[in-house]
PDB file of C-alpha atoms and ligand atoms in Angstrom:
ATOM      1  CA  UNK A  16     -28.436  35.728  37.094  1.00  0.00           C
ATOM      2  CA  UNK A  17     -29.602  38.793  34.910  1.00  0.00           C
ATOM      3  CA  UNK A  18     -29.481  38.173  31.420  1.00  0.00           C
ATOM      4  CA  UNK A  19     -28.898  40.810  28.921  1.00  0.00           C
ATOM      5  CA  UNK A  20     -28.309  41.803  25.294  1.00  0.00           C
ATOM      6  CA  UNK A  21     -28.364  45.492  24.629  1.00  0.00           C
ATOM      7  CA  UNK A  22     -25.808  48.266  26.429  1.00  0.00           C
ATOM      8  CA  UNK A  23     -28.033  50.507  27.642  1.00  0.00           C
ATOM      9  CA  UNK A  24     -29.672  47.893  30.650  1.00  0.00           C
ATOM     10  CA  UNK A  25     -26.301  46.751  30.740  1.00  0.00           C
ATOM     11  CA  UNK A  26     -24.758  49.785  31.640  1.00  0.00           C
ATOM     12  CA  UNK A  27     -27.982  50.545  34.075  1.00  0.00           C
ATOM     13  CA  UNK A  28     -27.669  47.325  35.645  1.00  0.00           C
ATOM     14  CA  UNK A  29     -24.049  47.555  36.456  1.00  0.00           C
ATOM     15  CA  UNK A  30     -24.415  51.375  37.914  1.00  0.00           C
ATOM     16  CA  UNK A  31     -26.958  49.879  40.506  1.00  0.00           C
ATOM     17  CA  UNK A  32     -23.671  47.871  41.887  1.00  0.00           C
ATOM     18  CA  UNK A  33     -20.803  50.209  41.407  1.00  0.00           C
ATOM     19  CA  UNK A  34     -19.212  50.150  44.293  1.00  0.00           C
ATOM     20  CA  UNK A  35     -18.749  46.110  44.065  1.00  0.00           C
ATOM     21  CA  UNK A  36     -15.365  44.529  43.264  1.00  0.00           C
ATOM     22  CA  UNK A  37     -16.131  43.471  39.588  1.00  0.00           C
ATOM     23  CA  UNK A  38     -14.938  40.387  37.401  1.00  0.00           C
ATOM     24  CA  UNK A  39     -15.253  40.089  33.752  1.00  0.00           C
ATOM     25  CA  UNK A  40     -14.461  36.935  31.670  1.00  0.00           C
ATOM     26  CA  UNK A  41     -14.997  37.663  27.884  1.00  0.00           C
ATOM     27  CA  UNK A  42     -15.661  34.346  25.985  1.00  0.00           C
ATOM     28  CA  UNK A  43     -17.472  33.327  22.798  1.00  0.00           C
ATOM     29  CA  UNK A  44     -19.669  31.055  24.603  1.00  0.00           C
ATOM     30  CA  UNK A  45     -19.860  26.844  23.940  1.00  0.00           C
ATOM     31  CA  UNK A  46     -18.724  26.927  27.619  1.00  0.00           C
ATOM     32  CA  UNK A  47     -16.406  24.308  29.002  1.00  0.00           C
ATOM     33  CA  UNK A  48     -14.386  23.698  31.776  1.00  0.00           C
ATOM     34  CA  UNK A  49     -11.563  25.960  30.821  1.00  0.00           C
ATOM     35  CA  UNK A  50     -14.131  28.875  30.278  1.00  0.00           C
ATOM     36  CA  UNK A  51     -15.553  27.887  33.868  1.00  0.00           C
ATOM     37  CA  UNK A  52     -12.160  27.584  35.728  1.00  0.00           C
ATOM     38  CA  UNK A  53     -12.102  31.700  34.621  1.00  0.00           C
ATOM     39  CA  UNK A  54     -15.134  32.139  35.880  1.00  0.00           C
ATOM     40  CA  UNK A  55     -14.223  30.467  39.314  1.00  0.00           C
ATOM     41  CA  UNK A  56     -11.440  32.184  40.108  1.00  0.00           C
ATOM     42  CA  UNK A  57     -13.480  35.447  39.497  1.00  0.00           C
ATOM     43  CA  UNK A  58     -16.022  34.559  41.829  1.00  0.00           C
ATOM     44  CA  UNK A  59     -13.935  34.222  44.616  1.00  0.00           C
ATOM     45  CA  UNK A  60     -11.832  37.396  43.712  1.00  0.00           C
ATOM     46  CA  UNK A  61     -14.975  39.760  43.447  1.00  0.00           C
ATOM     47  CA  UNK A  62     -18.300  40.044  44.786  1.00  0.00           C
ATOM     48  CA  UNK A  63     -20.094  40.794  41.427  1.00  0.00           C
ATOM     49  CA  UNK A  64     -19.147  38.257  38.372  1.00  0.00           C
ATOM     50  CA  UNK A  65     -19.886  39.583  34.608  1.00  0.00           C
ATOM     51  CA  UNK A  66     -19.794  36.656  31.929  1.00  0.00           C
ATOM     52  CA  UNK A  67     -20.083  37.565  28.202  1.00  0.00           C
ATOM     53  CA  UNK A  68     -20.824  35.561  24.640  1.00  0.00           C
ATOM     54  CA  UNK A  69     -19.926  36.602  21.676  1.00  0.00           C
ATOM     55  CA  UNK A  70     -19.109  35.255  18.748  1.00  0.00           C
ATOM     56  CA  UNK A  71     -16.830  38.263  17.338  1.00  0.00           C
ATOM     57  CA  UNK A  72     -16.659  38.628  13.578  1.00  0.00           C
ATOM     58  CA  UNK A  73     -14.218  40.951  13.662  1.00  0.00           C
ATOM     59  CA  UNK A  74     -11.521  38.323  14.969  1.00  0.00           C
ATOM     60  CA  UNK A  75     -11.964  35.580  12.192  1.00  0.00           C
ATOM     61  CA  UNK A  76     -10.724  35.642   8.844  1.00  0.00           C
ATOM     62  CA  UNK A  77     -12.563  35.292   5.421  1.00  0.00           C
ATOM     63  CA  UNK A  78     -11.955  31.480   5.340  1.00  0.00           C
ATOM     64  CA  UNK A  79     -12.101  30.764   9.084  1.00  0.00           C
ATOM     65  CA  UNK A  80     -15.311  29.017  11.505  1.00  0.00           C
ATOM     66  CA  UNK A  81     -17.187  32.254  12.100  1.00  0.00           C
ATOM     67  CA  UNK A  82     -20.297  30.647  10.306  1.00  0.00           C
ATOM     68  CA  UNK A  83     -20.073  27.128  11.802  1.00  0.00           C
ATOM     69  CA  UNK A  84     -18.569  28.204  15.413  1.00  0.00           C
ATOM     70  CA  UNK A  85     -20.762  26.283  17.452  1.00  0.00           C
ATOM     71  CA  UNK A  86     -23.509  28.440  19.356  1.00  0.00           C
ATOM     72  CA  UNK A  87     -25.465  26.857  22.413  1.00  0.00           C
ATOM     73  CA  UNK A  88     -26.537  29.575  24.285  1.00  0.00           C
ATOM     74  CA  UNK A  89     -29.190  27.575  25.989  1.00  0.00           C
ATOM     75  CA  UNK A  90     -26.856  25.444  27.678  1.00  0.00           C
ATOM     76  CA  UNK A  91     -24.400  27.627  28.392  1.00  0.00           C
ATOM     77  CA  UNK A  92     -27.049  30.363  30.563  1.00  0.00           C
ATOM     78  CA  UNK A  93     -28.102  26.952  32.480  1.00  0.00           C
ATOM     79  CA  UNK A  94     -24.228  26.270  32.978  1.00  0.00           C
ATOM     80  CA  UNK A  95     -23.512  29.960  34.221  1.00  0.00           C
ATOM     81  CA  UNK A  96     -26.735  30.076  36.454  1.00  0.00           C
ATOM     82  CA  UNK A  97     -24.812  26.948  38.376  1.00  0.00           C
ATOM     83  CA  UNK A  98     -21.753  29.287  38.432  1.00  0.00           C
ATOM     84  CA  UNK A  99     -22.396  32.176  40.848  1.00  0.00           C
ATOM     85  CA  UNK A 100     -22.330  34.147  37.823  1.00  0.00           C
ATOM     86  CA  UNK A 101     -24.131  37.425  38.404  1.00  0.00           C
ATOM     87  CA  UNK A 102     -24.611  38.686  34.588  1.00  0.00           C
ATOM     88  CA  UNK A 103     -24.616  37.610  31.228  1.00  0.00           C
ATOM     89  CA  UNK A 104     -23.880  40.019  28.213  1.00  0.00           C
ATOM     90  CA  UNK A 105     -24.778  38.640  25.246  1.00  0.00           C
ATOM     91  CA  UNK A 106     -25.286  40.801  22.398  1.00  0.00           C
ATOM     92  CA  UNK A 107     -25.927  40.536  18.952  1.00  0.00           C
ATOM     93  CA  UNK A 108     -22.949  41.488  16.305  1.00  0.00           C
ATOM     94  CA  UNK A 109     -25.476  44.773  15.373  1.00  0.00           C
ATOM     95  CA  UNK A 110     -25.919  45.460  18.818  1.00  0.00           C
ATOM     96  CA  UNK A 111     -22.186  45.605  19.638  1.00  0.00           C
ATOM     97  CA  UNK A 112     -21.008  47.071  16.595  1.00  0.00           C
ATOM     98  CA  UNK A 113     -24.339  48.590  15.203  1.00  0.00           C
ATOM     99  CA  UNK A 114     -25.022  49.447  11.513  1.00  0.00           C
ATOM    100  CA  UNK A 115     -22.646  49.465   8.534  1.00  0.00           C
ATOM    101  CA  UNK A 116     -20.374  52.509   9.676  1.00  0.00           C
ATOM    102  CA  UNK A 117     -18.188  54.514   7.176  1.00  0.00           C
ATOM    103  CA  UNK A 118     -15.757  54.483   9.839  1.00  0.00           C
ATOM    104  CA  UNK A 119     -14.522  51.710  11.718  1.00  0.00           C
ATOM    105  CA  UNK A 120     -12.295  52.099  14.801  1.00  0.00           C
ATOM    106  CA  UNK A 121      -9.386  49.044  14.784  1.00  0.00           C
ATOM    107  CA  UNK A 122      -7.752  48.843  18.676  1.00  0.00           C
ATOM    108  CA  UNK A 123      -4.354  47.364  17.519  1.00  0.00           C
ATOM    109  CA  UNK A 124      -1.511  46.234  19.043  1.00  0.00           C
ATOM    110  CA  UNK A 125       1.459  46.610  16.835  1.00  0.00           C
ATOM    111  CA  UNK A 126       3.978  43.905  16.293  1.00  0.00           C
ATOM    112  CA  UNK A 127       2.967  41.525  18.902  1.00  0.00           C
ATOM    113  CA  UNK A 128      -0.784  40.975  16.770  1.00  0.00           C
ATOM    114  CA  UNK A 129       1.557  40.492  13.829  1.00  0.00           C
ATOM    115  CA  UNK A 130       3.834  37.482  14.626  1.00  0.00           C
ATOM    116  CA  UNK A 131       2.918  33.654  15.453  1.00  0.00           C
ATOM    117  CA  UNK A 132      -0.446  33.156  15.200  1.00  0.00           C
ATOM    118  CA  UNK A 133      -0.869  36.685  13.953  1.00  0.00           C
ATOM    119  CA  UNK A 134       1.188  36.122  11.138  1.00  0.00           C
ATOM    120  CA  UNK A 135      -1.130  33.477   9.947  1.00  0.00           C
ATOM    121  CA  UNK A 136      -4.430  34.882  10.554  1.00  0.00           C
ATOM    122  CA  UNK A 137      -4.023  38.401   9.685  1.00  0.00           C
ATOM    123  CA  UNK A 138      -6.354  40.611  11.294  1.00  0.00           C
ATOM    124  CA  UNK A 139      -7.447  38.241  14.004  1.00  0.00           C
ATOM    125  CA  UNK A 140      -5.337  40.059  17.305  1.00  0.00           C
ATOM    126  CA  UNK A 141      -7.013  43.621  15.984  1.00  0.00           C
ATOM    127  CA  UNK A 142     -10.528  41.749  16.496  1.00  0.00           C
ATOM    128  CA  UNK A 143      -9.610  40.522  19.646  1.00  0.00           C
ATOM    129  CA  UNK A 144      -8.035  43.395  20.794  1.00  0.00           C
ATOM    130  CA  UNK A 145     -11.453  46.126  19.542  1.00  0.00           C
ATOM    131  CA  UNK A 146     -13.568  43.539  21.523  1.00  0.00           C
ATOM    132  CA  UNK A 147     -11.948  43.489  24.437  1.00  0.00           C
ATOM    133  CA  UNK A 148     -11.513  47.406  24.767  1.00  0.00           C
ATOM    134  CA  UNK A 149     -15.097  47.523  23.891  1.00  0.00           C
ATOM    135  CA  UNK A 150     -16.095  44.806  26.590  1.00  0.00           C
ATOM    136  CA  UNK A 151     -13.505  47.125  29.182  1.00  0.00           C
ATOM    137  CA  UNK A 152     -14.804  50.201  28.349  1.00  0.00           C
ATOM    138  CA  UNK A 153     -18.451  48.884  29.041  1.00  0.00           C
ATOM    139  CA  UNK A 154     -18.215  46.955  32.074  1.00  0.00           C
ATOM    140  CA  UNK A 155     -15.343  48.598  33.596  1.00  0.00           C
ATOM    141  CA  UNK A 156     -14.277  45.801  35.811  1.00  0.00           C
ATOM    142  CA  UNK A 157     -11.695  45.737  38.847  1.00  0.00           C
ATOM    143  CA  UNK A 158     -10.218  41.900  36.970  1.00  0.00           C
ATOM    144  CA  UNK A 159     -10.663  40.374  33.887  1.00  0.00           C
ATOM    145  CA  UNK A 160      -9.853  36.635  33.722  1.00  0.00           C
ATOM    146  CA  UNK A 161      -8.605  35.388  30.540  1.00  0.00           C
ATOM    147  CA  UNK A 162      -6.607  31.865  29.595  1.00  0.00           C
ATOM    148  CA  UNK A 163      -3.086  31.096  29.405  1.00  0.00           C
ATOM    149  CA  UNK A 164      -3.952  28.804  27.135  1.00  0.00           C
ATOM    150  CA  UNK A 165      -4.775  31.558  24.216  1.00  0.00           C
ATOM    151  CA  UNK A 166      -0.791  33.012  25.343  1.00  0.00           C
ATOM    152  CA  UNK A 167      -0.260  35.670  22.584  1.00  0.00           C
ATOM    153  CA  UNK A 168      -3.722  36.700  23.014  1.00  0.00           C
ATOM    154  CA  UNK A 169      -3.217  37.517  26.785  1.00  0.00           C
ATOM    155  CA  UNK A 170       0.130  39.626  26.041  1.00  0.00           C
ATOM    156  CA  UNK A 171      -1.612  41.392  23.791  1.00  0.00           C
ATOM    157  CA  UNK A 172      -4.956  42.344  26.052  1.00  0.00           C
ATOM    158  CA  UNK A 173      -2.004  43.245  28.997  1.00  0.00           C
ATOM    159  CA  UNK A 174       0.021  45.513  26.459  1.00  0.00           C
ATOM    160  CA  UNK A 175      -3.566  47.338  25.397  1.00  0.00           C
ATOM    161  CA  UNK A 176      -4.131  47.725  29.299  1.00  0.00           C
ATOM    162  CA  UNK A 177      -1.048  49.234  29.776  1.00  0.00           C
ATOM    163  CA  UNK A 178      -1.098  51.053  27.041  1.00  0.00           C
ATOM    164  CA  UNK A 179      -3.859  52.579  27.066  1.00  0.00           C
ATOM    165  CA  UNK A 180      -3.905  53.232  30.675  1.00  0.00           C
ATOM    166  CA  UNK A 181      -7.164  50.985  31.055  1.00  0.00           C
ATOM    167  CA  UNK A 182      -7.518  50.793  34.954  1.00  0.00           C
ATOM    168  CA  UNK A 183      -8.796  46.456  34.625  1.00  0.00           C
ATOM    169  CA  UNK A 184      -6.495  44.336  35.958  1.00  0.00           C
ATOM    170  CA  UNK A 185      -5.884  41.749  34.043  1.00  0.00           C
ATOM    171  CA  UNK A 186      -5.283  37.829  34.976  1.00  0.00           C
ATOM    172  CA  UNK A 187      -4.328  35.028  33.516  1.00  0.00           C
ATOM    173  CA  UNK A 188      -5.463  31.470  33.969  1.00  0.00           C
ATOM    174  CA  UNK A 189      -3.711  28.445  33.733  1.00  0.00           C
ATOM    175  CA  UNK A 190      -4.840  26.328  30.881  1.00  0.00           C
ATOM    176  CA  UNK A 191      -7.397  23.311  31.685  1.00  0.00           C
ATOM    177  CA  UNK A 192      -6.310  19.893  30.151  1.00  0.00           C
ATOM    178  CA  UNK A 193      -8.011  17.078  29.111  1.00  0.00           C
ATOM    179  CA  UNK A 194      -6.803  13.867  31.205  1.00  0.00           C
ATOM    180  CA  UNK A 195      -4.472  13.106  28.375  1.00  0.00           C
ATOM    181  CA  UNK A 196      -3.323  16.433  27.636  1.00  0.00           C
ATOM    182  CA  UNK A 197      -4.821  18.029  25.569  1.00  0.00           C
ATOM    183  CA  UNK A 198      -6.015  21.486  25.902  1.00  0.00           C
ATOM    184  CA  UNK A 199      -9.814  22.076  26.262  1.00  0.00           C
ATOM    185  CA  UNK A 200     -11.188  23.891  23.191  1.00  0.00           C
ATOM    186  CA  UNK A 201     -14.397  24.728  21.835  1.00  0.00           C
ATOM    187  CA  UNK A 202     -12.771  23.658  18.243  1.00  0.00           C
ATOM    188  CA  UNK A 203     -11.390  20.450  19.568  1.00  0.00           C
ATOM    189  CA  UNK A 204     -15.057  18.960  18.382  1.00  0.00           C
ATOM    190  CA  UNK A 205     -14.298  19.653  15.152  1.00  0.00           C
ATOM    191  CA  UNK A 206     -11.776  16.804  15.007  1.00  0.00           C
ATOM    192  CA  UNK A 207     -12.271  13.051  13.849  1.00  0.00           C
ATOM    193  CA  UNK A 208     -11.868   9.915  16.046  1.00  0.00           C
ATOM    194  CA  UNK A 209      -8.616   9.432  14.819  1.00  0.00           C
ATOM    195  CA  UNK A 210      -7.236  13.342  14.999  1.00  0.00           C
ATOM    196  CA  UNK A 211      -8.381  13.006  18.455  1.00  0.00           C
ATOM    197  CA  UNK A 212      -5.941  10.544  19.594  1.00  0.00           C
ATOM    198  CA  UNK A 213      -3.132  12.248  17.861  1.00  0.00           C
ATOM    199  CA  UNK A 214      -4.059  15.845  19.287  1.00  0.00           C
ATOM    200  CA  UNK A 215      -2.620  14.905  22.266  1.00  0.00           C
ATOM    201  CA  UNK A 216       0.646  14.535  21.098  1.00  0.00           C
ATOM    202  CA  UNK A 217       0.858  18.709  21.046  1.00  0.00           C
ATOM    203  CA  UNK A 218       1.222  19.149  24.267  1.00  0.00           C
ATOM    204  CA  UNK A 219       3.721  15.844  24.273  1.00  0.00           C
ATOM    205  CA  UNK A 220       5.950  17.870  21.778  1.00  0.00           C
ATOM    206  CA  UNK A 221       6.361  20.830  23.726  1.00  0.00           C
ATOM    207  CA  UNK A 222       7.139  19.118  26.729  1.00  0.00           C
ATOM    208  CA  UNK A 223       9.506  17.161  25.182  1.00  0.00           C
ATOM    209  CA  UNK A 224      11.137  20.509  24.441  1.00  0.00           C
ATOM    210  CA  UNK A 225      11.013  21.367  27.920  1.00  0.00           C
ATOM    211  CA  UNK A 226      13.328  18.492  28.658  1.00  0.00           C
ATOM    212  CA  UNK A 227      15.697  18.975  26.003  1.00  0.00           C
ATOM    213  CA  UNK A 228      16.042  22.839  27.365  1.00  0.00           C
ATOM    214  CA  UNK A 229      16.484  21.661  30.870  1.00  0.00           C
ATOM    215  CA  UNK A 230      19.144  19.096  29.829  1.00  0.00           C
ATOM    216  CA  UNK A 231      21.373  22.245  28.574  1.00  0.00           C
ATOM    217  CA  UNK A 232      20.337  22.744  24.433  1.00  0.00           C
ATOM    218  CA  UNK A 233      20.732  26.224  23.882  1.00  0.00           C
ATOM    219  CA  UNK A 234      20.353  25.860  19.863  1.00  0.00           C
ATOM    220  CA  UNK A 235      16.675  27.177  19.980  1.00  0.00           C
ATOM    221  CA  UNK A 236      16.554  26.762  16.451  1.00  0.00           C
ATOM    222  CA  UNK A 237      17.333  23.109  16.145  1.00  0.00           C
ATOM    223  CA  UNK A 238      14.909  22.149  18.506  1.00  0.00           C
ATOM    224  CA  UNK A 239      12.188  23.946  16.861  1.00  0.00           C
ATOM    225  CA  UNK A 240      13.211  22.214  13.722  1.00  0.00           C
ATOM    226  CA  UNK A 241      13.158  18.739  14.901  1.00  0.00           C
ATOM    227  CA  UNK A 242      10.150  19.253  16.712  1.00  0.00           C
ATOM    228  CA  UNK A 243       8.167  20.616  13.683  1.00  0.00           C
ATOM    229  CA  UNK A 244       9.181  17.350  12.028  1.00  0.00           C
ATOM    230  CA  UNK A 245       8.095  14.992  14.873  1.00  0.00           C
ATOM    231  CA  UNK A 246       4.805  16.217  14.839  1.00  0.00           C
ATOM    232  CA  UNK A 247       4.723  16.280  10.845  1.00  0.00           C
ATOM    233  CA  UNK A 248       5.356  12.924  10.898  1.00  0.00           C
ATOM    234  CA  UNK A 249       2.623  12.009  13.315  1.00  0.00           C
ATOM    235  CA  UNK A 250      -0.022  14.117  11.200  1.00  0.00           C
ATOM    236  CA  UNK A 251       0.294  17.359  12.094  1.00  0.00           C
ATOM    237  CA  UNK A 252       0.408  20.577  10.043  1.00  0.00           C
ATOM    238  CA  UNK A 253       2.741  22.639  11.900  1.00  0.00           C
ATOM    239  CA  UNK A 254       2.217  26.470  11.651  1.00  0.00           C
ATOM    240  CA  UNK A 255       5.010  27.020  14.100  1.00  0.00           C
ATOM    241  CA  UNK A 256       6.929  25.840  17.041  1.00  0.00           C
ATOM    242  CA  UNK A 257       8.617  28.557  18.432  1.00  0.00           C
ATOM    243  CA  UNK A 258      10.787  29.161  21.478  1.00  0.00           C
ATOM    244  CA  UNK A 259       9.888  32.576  22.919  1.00  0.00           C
ATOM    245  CA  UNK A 260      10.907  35.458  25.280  1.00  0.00           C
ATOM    246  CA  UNK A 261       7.355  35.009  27.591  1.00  0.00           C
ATOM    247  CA  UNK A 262       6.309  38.812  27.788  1.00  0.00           C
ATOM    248  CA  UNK A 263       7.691  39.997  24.796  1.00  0.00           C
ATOM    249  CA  UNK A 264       7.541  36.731  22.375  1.00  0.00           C
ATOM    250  CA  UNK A 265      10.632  37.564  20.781  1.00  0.00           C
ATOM    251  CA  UNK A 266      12.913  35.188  20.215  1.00  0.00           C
ATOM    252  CA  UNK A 267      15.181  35.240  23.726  1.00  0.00           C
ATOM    253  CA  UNK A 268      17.802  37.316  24.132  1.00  0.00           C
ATOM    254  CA  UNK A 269      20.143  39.207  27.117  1.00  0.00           C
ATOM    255  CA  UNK A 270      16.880  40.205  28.899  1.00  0.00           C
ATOM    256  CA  UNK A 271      15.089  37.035  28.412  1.00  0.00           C
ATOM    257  CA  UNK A 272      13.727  36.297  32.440  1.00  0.00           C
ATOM    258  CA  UNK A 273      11.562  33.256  31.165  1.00  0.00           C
ATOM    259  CA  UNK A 274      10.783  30.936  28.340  1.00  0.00           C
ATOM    260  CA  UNK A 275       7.399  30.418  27.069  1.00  0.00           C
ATOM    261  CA  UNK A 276       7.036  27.372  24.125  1.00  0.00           C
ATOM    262  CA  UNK A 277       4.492  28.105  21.479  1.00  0.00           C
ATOM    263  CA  UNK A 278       2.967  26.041  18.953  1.00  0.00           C
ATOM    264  CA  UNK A 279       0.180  26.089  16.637  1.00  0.00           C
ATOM    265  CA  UNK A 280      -0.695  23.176  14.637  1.00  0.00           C
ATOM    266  CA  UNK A 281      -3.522  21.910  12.144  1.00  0.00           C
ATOM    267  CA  UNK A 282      -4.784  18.460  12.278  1.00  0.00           C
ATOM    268  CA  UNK A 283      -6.855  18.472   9.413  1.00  0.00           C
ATOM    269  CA  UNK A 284      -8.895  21.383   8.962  1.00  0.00           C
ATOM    270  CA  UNK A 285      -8.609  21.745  12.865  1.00  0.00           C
ATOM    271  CA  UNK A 286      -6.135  24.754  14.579  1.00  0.00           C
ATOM    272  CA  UNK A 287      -4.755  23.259  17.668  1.00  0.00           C
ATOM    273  CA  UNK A 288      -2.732  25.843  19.698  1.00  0.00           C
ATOM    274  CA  UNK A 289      -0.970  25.246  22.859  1.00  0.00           C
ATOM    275  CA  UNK A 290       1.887  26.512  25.315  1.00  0.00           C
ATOM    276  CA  UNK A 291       3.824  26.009  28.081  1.00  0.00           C
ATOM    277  CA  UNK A 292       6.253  27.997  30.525  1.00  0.00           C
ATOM    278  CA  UNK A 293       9.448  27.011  30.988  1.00  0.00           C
TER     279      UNK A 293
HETATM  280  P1  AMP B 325     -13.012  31.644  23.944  1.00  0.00           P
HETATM  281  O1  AMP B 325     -14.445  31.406  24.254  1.00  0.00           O
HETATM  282  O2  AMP B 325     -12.340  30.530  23.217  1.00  0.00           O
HETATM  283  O3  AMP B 325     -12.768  33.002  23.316  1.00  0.00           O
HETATM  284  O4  AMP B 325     -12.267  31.709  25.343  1.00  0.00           O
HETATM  285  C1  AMP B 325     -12.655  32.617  26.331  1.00  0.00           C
HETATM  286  C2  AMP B 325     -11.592  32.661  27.400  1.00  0.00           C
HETATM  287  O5  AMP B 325     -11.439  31.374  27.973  1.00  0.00           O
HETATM  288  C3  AMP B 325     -10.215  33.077  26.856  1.00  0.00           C
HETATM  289  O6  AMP B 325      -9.589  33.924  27.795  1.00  0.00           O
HETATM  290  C4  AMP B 325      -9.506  31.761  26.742  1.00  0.00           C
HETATM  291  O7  AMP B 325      -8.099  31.874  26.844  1.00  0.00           O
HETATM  292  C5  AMP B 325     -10.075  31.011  27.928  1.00  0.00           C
HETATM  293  N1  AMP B 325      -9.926  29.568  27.736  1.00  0.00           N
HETATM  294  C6  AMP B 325     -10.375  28.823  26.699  1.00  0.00           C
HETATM  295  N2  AMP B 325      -9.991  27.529  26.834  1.00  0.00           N
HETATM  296  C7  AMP B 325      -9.266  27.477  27.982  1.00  0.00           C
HETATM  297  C8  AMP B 325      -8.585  26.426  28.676  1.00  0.00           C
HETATM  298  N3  AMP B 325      -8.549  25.183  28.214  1.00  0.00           N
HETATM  299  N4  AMP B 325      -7.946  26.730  29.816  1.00  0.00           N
HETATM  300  C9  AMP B 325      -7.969  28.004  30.311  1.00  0.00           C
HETATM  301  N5  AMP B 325      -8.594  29.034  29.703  1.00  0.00           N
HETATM  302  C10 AMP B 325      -9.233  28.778  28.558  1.00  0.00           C
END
C-alpha cells in the first residue's frame, strides 16, 4: 500500500494507473468495521482501492470534537495494509486547504445541508460537501463508497454529483451494527458505561416506528412526538425524530416512493445519529 500526504505524488501516483476501475472511500480515519465494510465492497468493485483520512475542520462547528476527534493513524495504515487497500491519502489540513486564503470556496448544497442535522450544526454539510468535491476532483474515481448510516450526508454528496455533473458514481453502504444495535461510530467511545447500554435503544425507537407505520398510522406527526418522548424518558436528548421522504427528506407527500426514519440524539455530550428505510 502507498502511503501519501501531499497532491502532487498523489496525483502522479494515480496517473501511473489510469486506466484502472477506481474506488474511493473518504473517511476521517479511527477505522472500524463500518469504515472497512466500505472499503470491502470497493475492492471487489474495482481493481485499484483509494482510502483517505482526514480529519476536516471545515465540517465541525466552533463547539464541536474537532480538537479531541480521536486520531490513530498508526493503527489504522496497519488495518488498511490487511485490506487490499492500494493507497492512502492522508494530508495535513495545510496541505489540503493550504495557507490562510482571502478567499475561500464553500461547495454547498442548498436546503438539503440546512434541515435535520444541518439545522443543528450549521455549516457542517458545506464542510462535508467542499471535502468531498475536493477528494473527487483529485482522485477522480469510477465509485465512491460512503455509509447509509451518515443518510443526509449521502443525499447530499449524490445531489453535488448530479449537480455538478461529477462523473463518480456514488454508493451507498448499509450501516454496520453493533450485536445489540447500535450503529458503529468513531464517537460512540466517547460515551460512559451506562450511556452505552442505553445507546442502543436508538435504533429500538426507530424500529418501533417502523411497526407502528406498517400497522397503518399515517399521523407522521404523532409518532414523531411520542417517540421523542420515549427516548427522553430513557435519557436521551432528542434533536429530532423525523419521518422523511428518502431522496428528498421532506416530509412525505404525493410523490413520496419510500420512507426513510431519521433521528439524531445526544446522550450526554455524545451525538448519536441513526436511520432506517422503511
Ligand atoms: P467518517 O470517518 O465517520 O467520516 O466515516 C467515513 C465513511 O464511513 C462515511 O461514508 C460514513 O457514512 C461511513 N460509515 C461510518 N460508520 C459506518 C457504519 N457503522 N456503517 C456503514 N458506514 C459507516
Amino acid at each position: 500500500m502507498e502511503i501519501v500526504s501531499d497532491k502532487n505524488t498523489l496525483i502522479s501516483l494515480l496517473n501511473k494507473n489510469r486506466s484502472s476501475v477506481r474506488g474511493l472511500i473518504p473517511t476521517m480515519g479511527n477505522l472500524h468495521k463500518g469504515h472497512l465494510d466500505l472499503v470491502y465492497k470497493s475492492t471487489l468493485d474495482c481493481a485499484y482501492t483509494v482510502v483517505t483520512i482526514f480529519v476536516n475542520p471545515l465540517q465541525f462547528g466552533p463547539n464541536e470534537d474537532f480538537h479531541k476527534y480521536p486520531r490513530t493513524i498508526e493503527e489504522d495504515i496497519a488495518t488498511l495494509k490487511e485490506s487490499n487497500v492500494d493507497l492512502l491519502f492522508a494530508p495535513s489540513v495545510n496541505e489540503m486547504y493550504g495557507e490562510d486564503k482571502e478567499e475561500q470556496v464553500i461547495v454547498a448544497v442548498t436546503r438539503l445541508s440546512e434541515i435535520l442535522c444541518g439545522k443543528n450544526r450549521p455549516g457542517h454539510f458545506d464542510g462535508v460537501t467542499t471535502v468531498v468535491a475536493k477528494l473527487l476532483n483529485l482522485i477522480s474515481p469510477t465509485y465512491a463508497y460512503f455509509g447509509q448510516k451518515d443518510w443526509q450526508q449521502l443525499a447530499l454528496v449524490k445531489t453535488m454529483v448530479d449537480q455538478l455533473d461529477m462523473q463518480t458514481k456514488i454508493v451507498g453502504i448499509k450501516t454496520t451494527r453493533e450485536k445489540d444495535g447500535l450503529a458503529i461510530s468513531s464517537r460512540n467511545q466517547y460515551l460512559t458505561k451506562e450511556e452505552r447500554s442505553i445507546a442502543p435503544l436508538l435504533k429500538a425507537e426507530l424500529d418501533n416506528i417502523s411497526i407502528r407505520l406498517r400497522n397503518g398510522e399515517t399521523d407522521y406527526e404523532v409518532v414523531e412526538t411520542e417517540s421523542k418522548s420515549n427516548l427522553s424518558r430513557v435519557g436521551f436528548d432528542v434533536d429530532y425524530i423525523a419521518i422523511r421522504d428518502s431522496h428528498r427528506l421532506c416530509t412525505p407527500d404525493e410523490e413520496t416512493k419510500s420512507l426513510r426514519i431519521l433521528a439524531a440524539a445526544y446522550l450526554g455530550r455524545t451525538r448519536l445519529i441513526d436511520n432506517i428505510g422503511f
